[in-house]
PDB file of C-alpha atoms in Angstrom:
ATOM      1  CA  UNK A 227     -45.900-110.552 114.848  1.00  0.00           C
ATOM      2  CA  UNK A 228     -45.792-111.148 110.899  1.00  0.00           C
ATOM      3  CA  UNK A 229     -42.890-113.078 109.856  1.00  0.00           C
ATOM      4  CA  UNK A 230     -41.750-113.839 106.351  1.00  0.00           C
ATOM      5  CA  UNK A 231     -40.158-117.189 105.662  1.00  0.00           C
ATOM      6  CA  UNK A 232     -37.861-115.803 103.141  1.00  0.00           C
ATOM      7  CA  UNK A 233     -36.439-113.400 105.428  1.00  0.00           C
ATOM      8  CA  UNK A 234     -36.181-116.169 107.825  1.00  0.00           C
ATOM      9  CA  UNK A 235     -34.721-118.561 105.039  1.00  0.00           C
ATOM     10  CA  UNK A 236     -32.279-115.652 104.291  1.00  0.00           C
ATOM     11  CA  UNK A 237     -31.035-115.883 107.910  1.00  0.00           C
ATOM     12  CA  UNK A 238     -30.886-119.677 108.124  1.00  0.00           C
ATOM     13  CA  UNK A 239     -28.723-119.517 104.707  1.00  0.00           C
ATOM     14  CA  UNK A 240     -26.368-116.913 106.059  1.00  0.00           C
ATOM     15  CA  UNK A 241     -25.655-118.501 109.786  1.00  0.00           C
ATOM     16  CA  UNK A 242     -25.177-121.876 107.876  1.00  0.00           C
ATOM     17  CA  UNK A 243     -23.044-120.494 105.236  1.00  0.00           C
ATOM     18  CA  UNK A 244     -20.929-118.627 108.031  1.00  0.00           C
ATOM     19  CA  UNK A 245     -20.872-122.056 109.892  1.00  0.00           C
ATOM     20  CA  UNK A 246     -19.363-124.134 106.527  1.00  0.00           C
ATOM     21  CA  UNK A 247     -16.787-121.371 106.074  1.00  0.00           C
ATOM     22  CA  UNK A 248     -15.385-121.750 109.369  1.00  0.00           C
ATOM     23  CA  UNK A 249     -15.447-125.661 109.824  1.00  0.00           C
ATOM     24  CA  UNK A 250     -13.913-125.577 106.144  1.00  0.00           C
ATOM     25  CA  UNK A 251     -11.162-122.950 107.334  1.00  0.00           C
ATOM     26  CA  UNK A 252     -10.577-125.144 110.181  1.00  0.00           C
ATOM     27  CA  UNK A 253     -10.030-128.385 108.762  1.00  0.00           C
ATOM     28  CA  UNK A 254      -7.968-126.690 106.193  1.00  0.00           C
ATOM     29  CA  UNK A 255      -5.888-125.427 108.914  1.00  0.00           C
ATOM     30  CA  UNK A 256      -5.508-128.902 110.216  1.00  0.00           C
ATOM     31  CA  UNK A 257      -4.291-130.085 107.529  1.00  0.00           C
ATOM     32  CA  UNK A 258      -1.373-127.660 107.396  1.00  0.00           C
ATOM     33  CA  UNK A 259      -0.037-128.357 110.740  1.00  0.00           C
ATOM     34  CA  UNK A 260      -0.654-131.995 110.485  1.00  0.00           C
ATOM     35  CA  UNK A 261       1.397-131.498 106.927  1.00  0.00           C
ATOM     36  CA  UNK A 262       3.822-129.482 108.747  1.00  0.00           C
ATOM     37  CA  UNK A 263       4.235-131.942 112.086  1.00  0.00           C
ATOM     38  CA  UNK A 264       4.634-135.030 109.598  1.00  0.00           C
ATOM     39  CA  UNK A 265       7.115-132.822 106.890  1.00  0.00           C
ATOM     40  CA  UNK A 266       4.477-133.476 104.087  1.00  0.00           C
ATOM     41  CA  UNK A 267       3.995-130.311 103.096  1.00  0.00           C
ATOM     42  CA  UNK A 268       3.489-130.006  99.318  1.00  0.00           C
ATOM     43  CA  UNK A 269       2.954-133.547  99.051  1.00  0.00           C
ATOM     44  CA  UNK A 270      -0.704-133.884 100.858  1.00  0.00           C
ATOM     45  CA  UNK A 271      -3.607-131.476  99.762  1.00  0.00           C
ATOM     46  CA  UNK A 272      -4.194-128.880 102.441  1.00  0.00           C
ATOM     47  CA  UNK A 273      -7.691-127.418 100.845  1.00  0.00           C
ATOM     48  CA  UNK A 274     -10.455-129.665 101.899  1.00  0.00           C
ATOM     49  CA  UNK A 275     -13.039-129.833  98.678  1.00  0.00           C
ATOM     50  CA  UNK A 276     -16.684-128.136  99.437  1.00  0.00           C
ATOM     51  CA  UNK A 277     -18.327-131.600  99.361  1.00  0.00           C
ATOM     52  CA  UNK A 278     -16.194-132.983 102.221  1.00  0.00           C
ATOM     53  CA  UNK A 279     -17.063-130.752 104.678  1.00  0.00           C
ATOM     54  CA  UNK A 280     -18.976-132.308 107.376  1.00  0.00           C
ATOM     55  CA  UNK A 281     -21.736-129.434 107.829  1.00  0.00           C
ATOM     56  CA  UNK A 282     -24.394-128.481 104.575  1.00  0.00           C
ATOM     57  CA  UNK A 283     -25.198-125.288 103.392  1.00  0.00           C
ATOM     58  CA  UNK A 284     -28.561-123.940 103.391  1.00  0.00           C
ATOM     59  CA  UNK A 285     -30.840-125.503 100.819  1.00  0.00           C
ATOM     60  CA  UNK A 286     -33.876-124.107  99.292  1.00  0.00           C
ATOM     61  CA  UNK A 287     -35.629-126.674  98.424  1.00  0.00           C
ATOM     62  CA  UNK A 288     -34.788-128.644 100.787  1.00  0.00           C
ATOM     63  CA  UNK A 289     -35.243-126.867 103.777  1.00  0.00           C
ATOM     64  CA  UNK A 290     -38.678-125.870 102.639  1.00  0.00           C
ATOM     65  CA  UNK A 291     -39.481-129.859 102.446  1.00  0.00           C
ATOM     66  CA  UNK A 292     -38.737-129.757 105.609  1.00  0.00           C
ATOM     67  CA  UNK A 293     -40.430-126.891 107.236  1.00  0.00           C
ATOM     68  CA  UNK A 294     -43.811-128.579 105.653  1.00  0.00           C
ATOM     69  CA  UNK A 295     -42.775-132.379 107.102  1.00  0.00           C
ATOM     70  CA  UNK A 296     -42.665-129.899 110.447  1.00  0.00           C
ATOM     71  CA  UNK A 297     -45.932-128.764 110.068  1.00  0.00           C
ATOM     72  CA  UNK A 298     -47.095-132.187 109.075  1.00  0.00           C
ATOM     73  CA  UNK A 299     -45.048-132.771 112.578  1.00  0.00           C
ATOM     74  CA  UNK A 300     -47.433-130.831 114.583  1.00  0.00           C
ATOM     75  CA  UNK A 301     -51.029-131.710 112.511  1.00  0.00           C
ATOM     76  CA  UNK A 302     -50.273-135.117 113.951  1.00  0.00           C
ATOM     77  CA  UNK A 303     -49.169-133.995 117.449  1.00  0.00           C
ATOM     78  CA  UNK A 304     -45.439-135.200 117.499  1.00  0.00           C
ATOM     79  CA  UNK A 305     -44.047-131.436 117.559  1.00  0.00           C
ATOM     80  CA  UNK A 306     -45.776-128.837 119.024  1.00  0.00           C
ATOM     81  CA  UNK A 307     -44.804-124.702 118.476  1.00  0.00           C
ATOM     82  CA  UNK A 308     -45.513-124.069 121.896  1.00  0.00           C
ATOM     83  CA  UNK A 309     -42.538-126.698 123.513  1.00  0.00           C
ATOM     84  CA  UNK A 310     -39.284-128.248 122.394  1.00  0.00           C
ATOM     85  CA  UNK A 311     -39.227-131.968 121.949  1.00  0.00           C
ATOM     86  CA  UNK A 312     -41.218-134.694 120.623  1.00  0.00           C
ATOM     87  CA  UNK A 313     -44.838-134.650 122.278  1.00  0.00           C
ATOM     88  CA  UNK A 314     -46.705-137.804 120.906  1.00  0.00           C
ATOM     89  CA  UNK A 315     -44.145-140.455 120.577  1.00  0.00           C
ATOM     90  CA  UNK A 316     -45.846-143.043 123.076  1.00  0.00           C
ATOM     91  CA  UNK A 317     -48.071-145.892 121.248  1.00  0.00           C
ATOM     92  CA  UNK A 318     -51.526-145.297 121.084  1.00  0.00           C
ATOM     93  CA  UNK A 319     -51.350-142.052 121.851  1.00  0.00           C
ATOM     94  CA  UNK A 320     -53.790-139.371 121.921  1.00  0.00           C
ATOM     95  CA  UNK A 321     -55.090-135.876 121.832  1.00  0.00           C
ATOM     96  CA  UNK A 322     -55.409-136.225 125.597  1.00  0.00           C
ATOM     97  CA  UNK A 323     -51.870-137.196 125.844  1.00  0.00           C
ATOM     98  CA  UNK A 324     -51.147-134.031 123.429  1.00  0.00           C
ATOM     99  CA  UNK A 325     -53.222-131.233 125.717  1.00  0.00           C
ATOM    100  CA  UNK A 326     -51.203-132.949 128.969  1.00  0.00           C
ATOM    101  CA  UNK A 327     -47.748-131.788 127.575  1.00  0.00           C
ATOM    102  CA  UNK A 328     -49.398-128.923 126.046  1.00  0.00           C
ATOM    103  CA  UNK A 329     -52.495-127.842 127.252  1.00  0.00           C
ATOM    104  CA  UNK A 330     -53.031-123.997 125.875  1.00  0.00           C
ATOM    105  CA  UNK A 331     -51.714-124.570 122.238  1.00  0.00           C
ATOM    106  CA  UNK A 332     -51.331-121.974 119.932  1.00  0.00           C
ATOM    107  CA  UNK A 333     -51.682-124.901 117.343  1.00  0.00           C
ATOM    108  CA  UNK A 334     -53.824-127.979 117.640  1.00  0.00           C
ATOM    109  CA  UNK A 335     -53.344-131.015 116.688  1.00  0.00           C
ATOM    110  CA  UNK A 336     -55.401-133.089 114.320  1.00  0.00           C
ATOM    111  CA  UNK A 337     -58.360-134.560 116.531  1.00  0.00           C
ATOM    112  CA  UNK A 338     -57.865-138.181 115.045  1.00  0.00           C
ATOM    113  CA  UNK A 339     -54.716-137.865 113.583  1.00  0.00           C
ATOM    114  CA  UNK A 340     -56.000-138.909 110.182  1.00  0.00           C
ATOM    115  CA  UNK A 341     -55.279-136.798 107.256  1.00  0.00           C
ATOM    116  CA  UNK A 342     -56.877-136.734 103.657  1.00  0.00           C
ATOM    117  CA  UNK A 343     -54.714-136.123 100.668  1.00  0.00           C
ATOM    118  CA  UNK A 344     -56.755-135.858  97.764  1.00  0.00           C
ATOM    119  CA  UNK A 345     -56.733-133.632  94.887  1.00  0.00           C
ATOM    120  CA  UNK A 346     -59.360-131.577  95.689  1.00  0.00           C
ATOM    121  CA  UNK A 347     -59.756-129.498  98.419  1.00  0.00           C
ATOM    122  CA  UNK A 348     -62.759-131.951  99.294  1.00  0.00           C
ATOM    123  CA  UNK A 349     -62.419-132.085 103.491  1.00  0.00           C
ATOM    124  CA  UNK A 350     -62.646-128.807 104.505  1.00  0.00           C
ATOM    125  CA  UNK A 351     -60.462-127.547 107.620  1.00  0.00           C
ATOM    126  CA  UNK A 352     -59.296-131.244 107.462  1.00  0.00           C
ATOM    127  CA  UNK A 353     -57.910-131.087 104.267  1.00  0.00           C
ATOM    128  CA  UNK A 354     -53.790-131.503 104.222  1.00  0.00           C
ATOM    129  CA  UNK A 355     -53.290-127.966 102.505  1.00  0.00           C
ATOM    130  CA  UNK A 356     -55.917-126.374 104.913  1.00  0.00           C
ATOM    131  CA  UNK A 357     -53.924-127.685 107.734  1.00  0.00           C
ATOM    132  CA  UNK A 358     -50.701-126.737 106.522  1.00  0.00           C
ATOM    133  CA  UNK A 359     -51.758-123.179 105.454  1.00  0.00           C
ATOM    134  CA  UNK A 360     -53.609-122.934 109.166  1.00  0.00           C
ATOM    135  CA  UNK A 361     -49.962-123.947 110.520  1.00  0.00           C
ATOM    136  CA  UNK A 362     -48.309-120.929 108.642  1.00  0.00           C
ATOM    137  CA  UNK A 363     -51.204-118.636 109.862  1.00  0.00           C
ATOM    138  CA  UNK A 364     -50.538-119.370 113.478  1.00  0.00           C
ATOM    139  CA  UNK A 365     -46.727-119.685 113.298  1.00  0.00           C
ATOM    140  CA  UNK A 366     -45.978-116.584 110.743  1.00  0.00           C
ATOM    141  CA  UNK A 367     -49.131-114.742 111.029  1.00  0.00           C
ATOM    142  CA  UNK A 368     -52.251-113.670 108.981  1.00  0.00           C
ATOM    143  CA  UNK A 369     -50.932-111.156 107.032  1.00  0.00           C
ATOM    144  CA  UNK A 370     -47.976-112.505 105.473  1.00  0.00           C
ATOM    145  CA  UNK A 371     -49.843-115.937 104.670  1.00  0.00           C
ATOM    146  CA  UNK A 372     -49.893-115.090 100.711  1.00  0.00           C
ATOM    147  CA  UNK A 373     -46.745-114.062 100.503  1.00  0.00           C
ATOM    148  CA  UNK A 374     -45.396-117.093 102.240  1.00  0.00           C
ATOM    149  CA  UNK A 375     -47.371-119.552 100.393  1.00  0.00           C
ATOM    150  CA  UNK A 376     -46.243-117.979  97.249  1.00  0.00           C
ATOM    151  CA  UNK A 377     -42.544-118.246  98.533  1.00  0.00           C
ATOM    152  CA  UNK A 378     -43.203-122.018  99.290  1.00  0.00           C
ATOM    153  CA  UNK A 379     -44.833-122.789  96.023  1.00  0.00           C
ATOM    154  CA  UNK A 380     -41.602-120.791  94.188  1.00  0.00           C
ATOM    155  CA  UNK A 381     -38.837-123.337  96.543  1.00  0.00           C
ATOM    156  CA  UNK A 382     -41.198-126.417  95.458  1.00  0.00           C
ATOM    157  CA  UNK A 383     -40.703-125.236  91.265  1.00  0.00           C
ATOM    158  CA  UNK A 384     -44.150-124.097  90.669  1.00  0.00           C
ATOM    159  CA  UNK A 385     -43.411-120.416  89.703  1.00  0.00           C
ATOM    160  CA  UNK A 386     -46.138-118.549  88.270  1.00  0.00           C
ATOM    161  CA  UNK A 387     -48.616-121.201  89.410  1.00  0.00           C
ATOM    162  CA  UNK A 388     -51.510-121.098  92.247  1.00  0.00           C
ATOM    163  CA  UNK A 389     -49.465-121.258  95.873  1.00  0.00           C
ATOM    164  CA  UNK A 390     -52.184-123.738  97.056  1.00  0.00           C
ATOM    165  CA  UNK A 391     -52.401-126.060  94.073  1.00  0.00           C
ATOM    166  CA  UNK A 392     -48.609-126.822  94.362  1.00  0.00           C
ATOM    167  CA  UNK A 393     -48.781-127.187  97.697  1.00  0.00           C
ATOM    168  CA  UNK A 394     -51.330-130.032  97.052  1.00  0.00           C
ATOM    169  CA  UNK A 395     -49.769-131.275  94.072  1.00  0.00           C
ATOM    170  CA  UNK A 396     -46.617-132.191  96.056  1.00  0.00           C
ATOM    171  CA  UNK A 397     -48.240-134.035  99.104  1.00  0.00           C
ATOM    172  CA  UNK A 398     -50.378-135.837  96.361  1.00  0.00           C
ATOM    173  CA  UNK A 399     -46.748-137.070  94.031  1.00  0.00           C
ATOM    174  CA  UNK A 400     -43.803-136.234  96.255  1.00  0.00           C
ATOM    175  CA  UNK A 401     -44.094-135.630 100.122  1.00  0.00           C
ATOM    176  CA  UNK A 402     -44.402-139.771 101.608  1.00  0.00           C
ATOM    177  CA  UNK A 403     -41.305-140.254  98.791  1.00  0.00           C
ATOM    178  CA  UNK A 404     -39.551-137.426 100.244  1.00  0.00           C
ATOM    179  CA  UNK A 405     -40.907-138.860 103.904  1.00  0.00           C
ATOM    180  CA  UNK A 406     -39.627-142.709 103.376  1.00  0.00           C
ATOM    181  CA  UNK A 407     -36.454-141.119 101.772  1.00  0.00           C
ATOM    182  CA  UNK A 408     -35.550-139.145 105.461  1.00  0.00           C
ATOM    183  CA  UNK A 409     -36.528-141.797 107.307  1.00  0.00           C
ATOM    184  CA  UNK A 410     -34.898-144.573 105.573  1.00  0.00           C
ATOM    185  CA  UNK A 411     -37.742-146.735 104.271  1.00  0.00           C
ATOM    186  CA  UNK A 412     -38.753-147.037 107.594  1.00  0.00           C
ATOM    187  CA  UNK A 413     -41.667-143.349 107.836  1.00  0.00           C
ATOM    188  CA  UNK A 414     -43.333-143.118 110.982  1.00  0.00           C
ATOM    189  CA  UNK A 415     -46.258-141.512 108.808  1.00  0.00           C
ATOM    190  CA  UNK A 416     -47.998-144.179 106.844  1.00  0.00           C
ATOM    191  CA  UNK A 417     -49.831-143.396 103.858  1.00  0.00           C
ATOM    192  CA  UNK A 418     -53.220-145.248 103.059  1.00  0.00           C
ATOM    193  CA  UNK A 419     -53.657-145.236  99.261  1.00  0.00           C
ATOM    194  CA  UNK A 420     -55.873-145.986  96.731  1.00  0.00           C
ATOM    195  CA  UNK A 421     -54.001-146.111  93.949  1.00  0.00           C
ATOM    196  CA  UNK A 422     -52.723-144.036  90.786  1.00  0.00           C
ATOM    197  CA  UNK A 423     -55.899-142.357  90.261  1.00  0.00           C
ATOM    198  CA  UNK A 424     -55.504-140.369  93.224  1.00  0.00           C
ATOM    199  CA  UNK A 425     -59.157-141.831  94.383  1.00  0.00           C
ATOM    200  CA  UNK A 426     -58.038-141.485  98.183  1.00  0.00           C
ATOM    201  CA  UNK A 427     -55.227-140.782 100.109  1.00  0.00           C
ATOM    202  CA  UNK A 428     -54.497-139.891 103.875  1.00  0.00           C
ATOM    203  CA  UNK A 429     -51.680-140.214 106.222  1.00  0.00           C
ATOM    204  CA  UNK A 430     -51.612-141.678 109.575  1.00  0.00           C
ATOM    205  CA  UNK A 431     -49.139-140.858 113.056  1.00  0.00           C
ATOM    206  CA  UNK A 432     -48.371-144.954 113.420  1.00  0.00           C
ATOM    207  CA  UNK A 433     -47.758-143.723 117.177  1.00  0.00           C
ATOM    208  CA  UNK A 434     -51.394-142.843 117.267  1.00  0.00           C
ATOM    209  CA  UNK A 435     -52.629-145.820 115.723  1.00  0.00           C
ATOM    210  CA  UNK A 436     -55.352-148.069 117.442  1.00  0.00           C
ATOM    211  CA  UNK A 437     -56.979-151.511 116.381  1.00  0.00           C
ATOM    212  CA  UNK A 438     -60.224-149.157 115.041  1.00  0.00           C
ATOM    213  CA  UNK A 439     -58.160-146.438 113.221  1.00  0.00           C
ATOM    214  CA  UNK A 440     -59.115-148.872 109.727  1.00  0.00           C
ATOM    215  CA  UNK A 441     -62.641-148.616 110.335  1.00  0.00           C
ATOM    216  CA  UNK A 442     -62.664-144.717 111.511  1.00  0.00           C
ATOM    217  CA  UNK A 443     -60.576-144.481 107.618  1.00  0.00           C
ATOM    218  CA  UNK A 444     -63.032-146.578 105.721  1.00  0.00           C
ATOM    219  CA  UNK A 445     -66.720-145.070 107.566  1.00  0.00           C
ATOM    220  CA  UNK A 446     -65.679-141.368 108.151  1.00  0.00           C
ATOM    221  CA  UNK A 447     -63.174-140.664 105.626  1.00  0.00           C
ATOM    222  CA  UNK A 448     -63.763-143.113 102.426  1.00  0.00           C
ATOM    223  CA  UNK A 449     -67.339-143.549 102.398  1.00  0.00           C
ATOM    224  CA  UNK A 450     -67.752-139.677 102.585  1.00  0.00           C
ATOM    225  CA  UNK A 451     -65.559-139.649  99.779  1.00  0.00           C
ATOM    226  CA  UNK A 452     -67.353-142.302  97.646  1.00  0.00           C
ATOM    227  CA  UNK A 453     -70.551-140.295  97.931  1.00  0.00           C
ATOM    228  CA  UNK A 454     -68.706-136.907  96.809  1.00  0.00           C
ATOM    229  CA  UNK A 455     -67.758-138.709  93.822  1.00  0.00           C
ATOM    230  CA  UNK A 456     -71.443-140.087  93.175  1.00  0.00           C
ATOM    231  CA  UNK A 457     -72.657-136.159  94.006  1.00  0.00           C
ATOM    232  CA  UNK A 458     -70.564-134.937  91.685  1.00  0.00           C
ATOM    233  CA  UNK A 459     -71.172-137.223  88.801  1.00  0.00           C
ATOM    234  CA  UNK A 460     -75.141-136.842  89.449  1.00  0.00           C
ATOM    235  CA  UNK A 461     -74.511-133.279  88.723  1.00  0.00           C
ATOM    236  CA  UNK A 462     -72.334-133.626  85.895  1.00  0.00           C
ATOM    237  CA  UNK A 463     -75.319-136.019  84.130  1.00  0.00           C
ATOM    238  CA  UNK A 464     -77.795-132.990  85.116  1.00  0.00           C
ATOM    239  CA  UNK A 465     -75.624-130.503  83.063  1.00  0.00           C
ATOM    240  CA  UNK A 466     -74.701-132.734  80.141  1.00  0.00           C
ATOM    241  CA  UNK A 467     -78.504-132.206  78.957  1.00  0.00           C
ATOM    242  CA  UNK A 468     -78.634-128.695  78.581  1.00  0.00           C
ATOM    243  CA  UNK A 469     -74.437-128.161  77.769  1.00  0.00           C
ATOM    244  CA  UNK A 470     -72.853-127.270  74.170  1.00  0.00           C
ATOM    245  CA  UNK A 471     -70.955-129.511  72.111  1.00  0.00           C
ATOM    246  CA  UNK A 472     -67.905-128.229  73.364  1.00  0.00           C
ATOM    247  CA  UNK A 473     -69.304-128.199  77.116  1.00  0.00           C
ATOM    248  CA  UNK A 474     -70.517-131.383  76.714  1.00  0.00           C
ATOM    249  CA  UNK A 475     -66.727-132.384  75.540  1.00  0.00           C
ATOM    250  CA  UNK A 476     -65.379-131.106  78.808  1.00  0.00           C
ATOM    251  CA  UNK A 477     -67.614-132.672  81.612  1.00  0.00           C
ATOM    252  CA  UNK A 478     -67.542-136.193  79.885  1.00  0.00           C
ATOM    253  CA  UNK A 479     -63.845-135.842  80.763  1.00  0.00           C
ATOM    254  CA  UNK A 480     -64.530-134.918  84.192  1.00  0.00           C
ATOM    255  CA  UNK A 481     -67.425-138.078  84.497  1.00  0.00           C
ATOM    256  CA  UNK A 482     -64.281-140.452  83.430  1.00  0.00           C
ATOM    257  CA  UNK A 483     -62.083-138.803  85.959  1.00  0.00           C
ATOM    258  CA  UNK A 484     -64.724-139.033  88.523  1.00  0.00           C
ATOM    259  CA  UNK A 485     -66.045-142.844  87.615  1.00  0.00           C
ATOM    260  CA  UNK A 486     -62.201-144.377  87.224  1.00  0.00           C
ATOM    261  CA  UNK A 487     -61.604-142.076  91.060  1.00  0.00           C
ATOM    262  CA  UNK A 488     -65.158-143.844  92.741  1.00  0.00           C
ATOM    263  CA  UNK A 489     -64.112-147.508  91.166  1.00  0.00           C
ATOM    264  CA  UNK A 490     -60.724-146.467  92.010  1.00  0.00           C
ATOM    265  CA  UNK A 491     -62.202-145.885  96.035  1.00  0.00           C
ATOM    266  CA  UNK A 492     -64.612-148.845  95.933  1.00  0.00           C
ATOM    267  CA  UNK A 493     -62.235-151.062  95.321  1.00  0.00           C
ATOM    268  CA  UNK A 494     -59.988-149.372  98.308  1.00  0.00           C
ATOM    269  CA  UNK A 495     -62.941-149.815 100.587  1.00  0.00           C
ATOM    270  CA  UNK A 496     -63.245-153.509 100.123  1.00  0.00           C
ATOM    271  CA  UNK A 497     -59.576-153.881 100.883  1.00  0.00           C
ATOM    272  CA  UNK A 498     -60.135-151.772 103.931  1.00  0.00           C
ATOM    273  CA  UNK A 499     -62.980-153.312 105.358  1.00  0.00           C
ATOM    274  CA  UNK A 500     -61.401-156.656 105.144  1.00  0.00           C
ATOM    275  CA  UNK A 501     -58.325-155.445 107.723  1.00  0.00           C
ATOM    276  CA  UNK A 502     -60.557-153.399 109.783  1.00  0.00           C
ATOM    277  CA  UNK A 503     -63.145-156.115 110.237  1.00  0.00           C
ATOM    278  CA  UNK A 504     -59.509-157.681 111.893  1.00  0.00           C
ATOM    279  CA  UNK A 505     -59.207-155.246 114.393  1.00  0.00           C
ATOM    280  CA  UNK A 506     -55.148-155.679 113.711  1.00  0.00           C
ATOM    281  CA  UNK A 507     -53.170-154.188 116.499  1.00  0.00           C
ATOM    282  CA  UNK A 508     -49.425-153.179 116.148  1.00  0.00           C
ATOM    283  CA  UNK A 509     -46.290-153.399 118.830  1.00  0.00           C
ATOM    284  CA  UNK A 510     -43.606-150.425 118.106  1.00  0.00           C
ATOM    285  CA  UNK A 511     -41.114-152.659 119.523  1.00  0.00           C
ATOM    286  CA  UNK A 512     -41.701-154.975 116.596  1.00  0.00           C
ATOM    287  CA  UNK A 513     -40.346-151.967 114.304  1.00  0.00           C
ATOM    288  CA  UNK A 514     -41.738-150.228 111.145  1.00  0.00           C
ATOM    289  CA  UNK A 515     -40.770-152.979 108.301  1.00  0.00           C
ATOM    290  CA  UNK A 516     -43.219-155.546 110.255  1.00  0.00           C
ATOM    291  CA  UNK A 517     -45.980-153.211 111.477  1.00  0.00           C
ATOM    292  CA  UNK A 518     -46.170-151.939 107.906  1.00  0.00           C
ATOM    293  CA  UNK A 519     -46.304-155.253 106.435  1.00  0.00           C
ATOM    294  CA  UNK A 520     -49.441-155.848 108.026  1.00  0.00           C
ATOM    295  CA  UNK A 521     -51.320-153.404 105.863  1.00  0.00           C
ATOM    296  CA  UNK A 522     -49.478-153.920 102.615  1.00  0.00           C
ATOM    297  CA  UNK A 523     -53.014-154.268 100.530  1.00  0.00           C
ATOM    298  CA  UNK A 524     -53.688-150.516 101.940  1.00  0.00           C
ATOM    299  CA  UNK A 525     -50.316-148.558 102.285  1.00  0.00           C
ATOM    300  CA  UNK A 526     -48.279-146.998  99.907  1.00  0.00           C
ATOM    301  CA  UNK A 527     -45.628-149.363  98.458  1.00  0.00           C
ATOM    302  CA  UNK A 528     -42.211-148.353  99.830  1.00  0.00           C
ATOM    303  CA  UNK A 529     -39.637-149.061  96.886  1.00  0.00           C
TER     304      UNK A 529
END
């Protein structure tokens, strides 16, 4: 059956602002007998101040940030929409390990749990945004998918822009801060980046990491992504012969973009083949600050 998140959002924001108004009632009525028991009355405040109650209200924004860490949840194989619980949470685990807990899903997880972020839609049905829109298909349905994405783009203050470029713009700028922010500088998704140039970028389950997962990044993922950027400079220099002036003014901005991305990447690759050369292996029991640590020249900084 269709769904539409807003209607579901609308739900969520009425059960939770039901759920404040009682726990704020009832704290408030605590405080008058306690006032009452202890003869204070009129000398201790009875109201209790929005802020101090213990439950939140619904939040837009927020919760929409969250409903997309979700999905990023169950790309990876931690969550699942066919079972309760965490799925993947053992070290090393794998898509085995995921069809075992749930073995007819009505959403699969990633096959190597290794995500591109770039900012072009240049990996297909293993893009981040393809695998977050696929995620809304199967868990709201086909034919509300626009209408859903448009809703998410709106909660993520991109208004009047394309639903799908927002989407990408904020797991390009804002979704690992977001990520390190919930988890407390300590994400359980790690995100390999090149740099500011947005050259490469993809995120990592560290609970599916394995000594070769380096090596699978830098062969399948950043070599592919080196040659797009040589592809599409080759046919940039192909149309600069027979462009306008004002054409011509256009793609030499794209073959700077494109050159700065590819020395941007090279330069990524070398870092990357020097730790996956290492074969580095990682012990959850050691904790995220010192498995992270390990890969500093490859992972996003965590201020």
């Amino acid at each position: 059956m269709a769904r539409l998140i807003s209607e579901k959002f609308a739900a969520w924001e009425a059960e939770c602002e039901k759920r404040f108004n009682t726990l704020k009632t009832n704290e408030e009525e605590l405080n008058r007998i306690f006032a009452e028991i202890y003869d204070m009355v009129g000398e201790v405040p009875i109201e209790v101040e929005d802020k101090y109650v213990s439950v939140r209200k619904a939040d837009l924004q927020r919760d929409i940030k969250s409903l997309l860490s979700y999905a990023v949840g169950c790309v990876m194989g931690r969550y699942s929409l066919d079972k309760d619980g965490l799925i993947l949470a053992d070290q090393g685990s794998t898509v085995e390990d995921f069809l075992a807990k749930v073995p007819d899903p009505s959403f699969m997880c990633d096959d190597d749990g290794i995500i591109p972020i770039t900012d072009e839609d240049y990996f297909g049905e293993d893009d981040i945004v393809s695998h977050v829109i696929e995620f809304l298909r199967v868990a709201y349905g086909e034919e509300t998918l626009e209408e859903n994405l448009e809703f998410i783009a709106e909660a993520l203050d991109g208004a009047g822009k394309p639903a799908r470029g927002v989407i990408r713009d904020y797991f390009l700028k804002d979704f690992y801060v977001d990520h390190v922010k919930t988890y407390k500088k300590r994400p359980i998704y790690w995100l390999f980046d090149s740099g500011k140039l947005n050259g490469f970028k993809c995120l990592i389950y560290m609970h599916r990491y394995t000594p070769d997962f380096l090596a699978r990044i830098r062969t399948d993922y950043v070599h592919e992504q080196q040659e797009r950027y040589r592809t599409q400079l080759a046919h940039i220099d192909s149309q600069l012969e027979r462009a306008s002036t004002k054409e011509k003014a256009i793609l030499l901005r794209q073959r700077k973009k494109f050159q700065d991305q590819l020395r941007e990447t090279s330069d990524f690759e070398e870092r990357i083949h020097h730790l996956a050369d290492q074969m580095i292996s990682i012990d959850l029991d050691d904790g995220v600050a010192v498995n992270y640590a390990k890969f500093s020249d490859v992972l996003k900084r965590i201020k």
